[in-house]
Amino acid sequence: MQYWLFKTEPNVFSIDDLKNSPKATCFWEGVRNYQARNLLRDSIQKEDLVFIYHSRIEPLGIVGIAKVTKSGYPDPFAFDKNHKYFDPKSKLESPTWYGVEVTFVEKFSRTITLKEMKETTGLDKMMLTQKGSRLSIQPVSEKEFKIIQKLAAK
DNA sequence: GCCAACGTTGGC
DNA sequence: GCCAACGTTGGC
């Protein structure tokens, strides 16, 4: 079992949108970065836990937890010519882009802000707190996951 | 296969 | 909204 962090812009898709989805479940679509694709396709497994991170809009930070309910499969929107995530490079027989299915687990009673995480001992090596870290699908260590869970329980 | 130009992400 | 830090593209 592994831990991850998925970034999303809450005005596009927030943790509340996930919660309000049918069965509180959705396909994490539209990732168009090869490093993130590799994680979605090869590394992220069913039952893994995922921090949902709100980017771009204040307050920046982790807002809750989701669970992976289906491991990597091809992003169908990459094949849809009329969809904004269409990519002619992605072929049915050799898909370029992948996603996973996630299900809402919990929303924290407060946002664990980026600022707070930067100031927390033990999170200084976390990918998220590094300068210029833009990867939208990031690995989180068990230690980091536990520290953040503890912050959320405060 | 280098690298300049361009596009995107995301904190501030 | 600005712009630094990345990623990608395409001419050579």
PDB file of C-alpha atoms (C1' of nucleotides) in Angstrom, chain A residues 7 53 56 60 118 134, chain B residues 7-12:
ATOM      1  CA  LYS A   7      -3.310  18.268  -7.299  1.00  0.00           C
ATOM      2  CA  TYR A  53      -4.523  19.092  -2.842  1.00  0.00           C
ATOM      3  CA  ARG A  56      -3.917  27.966  -7.460  1.00  0.00           C
ATOM      4  CA  LEU A  60      -3.575  26.294  -0.959  1.00  0.00           C
ATOM      5  CA  LYS A 118       6.625  23.945   4.751  1.00  0.00           C
ATOM      6  CA  ARG A 134       4.957  21.113 -10.553  1.00  0.00           C
TER       7      ARG A 134
ATOM      8  C1'  DG B   7       3.322  26.849 -23.620  1.00  0.00           C
ATOM      9  C1'  DT B   8       1.844  25.619 -18.942  1.00  0.00           C
ATOM     10  C1'  DT B   9       1.780  25.298 -13.980  1.00  0.00           C
ATOM     11  C1'  DG B  10       1.057  27.210  -9.765  1.00  0.00           C
ATOM     12  C1'  DG B  11       2.947  30.058  -5.762  1.00  0.00           C
ATOM     13  C1'  DC B  12       2.932  34.616  -4.709  1.00  0.00           C
TER      14       DC B  12
END
